[in-house]
XYZ file of C-alpha atoms in Angstrom:
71
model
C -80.298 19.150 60.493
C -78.403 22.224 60.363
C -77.036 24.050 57.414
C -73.412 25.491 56.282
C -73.220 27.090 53.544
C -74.611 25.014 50.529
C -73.900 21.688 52.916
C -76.774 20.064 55.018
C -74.953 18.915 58.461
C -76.596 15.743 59.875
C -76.778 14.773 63.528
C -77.613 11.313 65.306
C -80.949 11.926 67.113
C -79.798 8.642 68.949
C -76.639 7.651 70.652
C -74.052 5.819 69.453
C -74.415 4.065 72.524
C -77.898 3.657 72.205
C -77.740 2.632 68.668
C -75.437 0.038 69.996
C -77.666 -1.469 73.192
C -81.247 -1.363 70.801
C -78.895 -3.433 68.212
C -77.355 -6.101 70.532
C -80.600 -6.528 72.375
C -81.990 -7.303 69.850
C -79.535 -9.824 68.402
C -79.157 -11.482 71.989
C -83.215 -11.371 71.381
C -83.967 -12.954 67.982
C -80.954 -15.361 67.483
C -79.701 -16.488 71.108
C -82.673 -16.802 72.842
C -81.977 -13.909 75.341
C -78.968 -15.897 75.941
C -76.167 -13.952 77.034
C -74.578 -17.305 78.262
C -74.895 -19.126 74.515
C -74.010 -15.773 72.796
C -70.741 -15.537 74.145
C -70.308 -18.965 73.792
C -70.728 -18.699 69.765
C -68.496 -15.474 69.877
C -66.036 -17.233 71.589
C -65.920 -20.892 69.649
C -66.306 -18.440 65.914
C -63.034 -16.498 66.733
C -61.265 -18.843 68.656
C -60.765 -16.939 71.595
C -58.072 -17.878 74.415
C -59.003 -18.891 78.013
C -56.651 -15.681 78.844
C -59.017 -13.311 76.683
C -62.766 -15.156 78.013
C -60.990 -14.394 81.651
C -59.994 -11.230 80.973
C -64.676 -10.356 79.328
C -65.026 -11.956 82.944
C -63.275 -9.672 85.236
C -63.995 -6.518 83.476
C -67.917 -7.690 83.385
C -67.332 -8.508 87.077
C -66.020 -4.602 87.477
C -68.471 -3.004 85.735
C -71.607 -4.583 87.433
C -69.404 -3.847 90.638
C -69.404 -0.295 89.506
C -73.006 -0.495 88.698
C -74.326 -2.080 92.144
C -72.661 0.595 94.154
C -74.310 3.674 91.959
């Protein structure tokens, strides 16, 4: 916490990225089972998601863990 004048400036002591793993751990955790496979599954059947789109999550996930293996 830092201050400015008569204002008290607040700053994440976590990362928004962090934040956002801890969070969707835990979701894939306590409601699918650690199931990526049935998580995406109810993502994709709740917002009616197109063949094109589901393709599309594939590739890029494909790319990334591409990206990932060669670090």
């Amino acid at each position: 916490r830092s201050t400015k004048g008569r204002v008290n400036l607040y700053t994440p002591m976590v990362s928004k990225e962090g934040y956002s793993k801890s969070q969707l751990s835990g979701l894939l955790k306590n409601y699918f089972n650690n199931s990526f496979a049935a998580m995406a599954s109810f993502f994709a059947k709740e917002n009616n998601y197109t063949i094109e789109e589901l393709d599309l999550l594939i590739k890029d996930t494909r790319e990334e863990l591409d990206k990932d293996n060669r670090k």
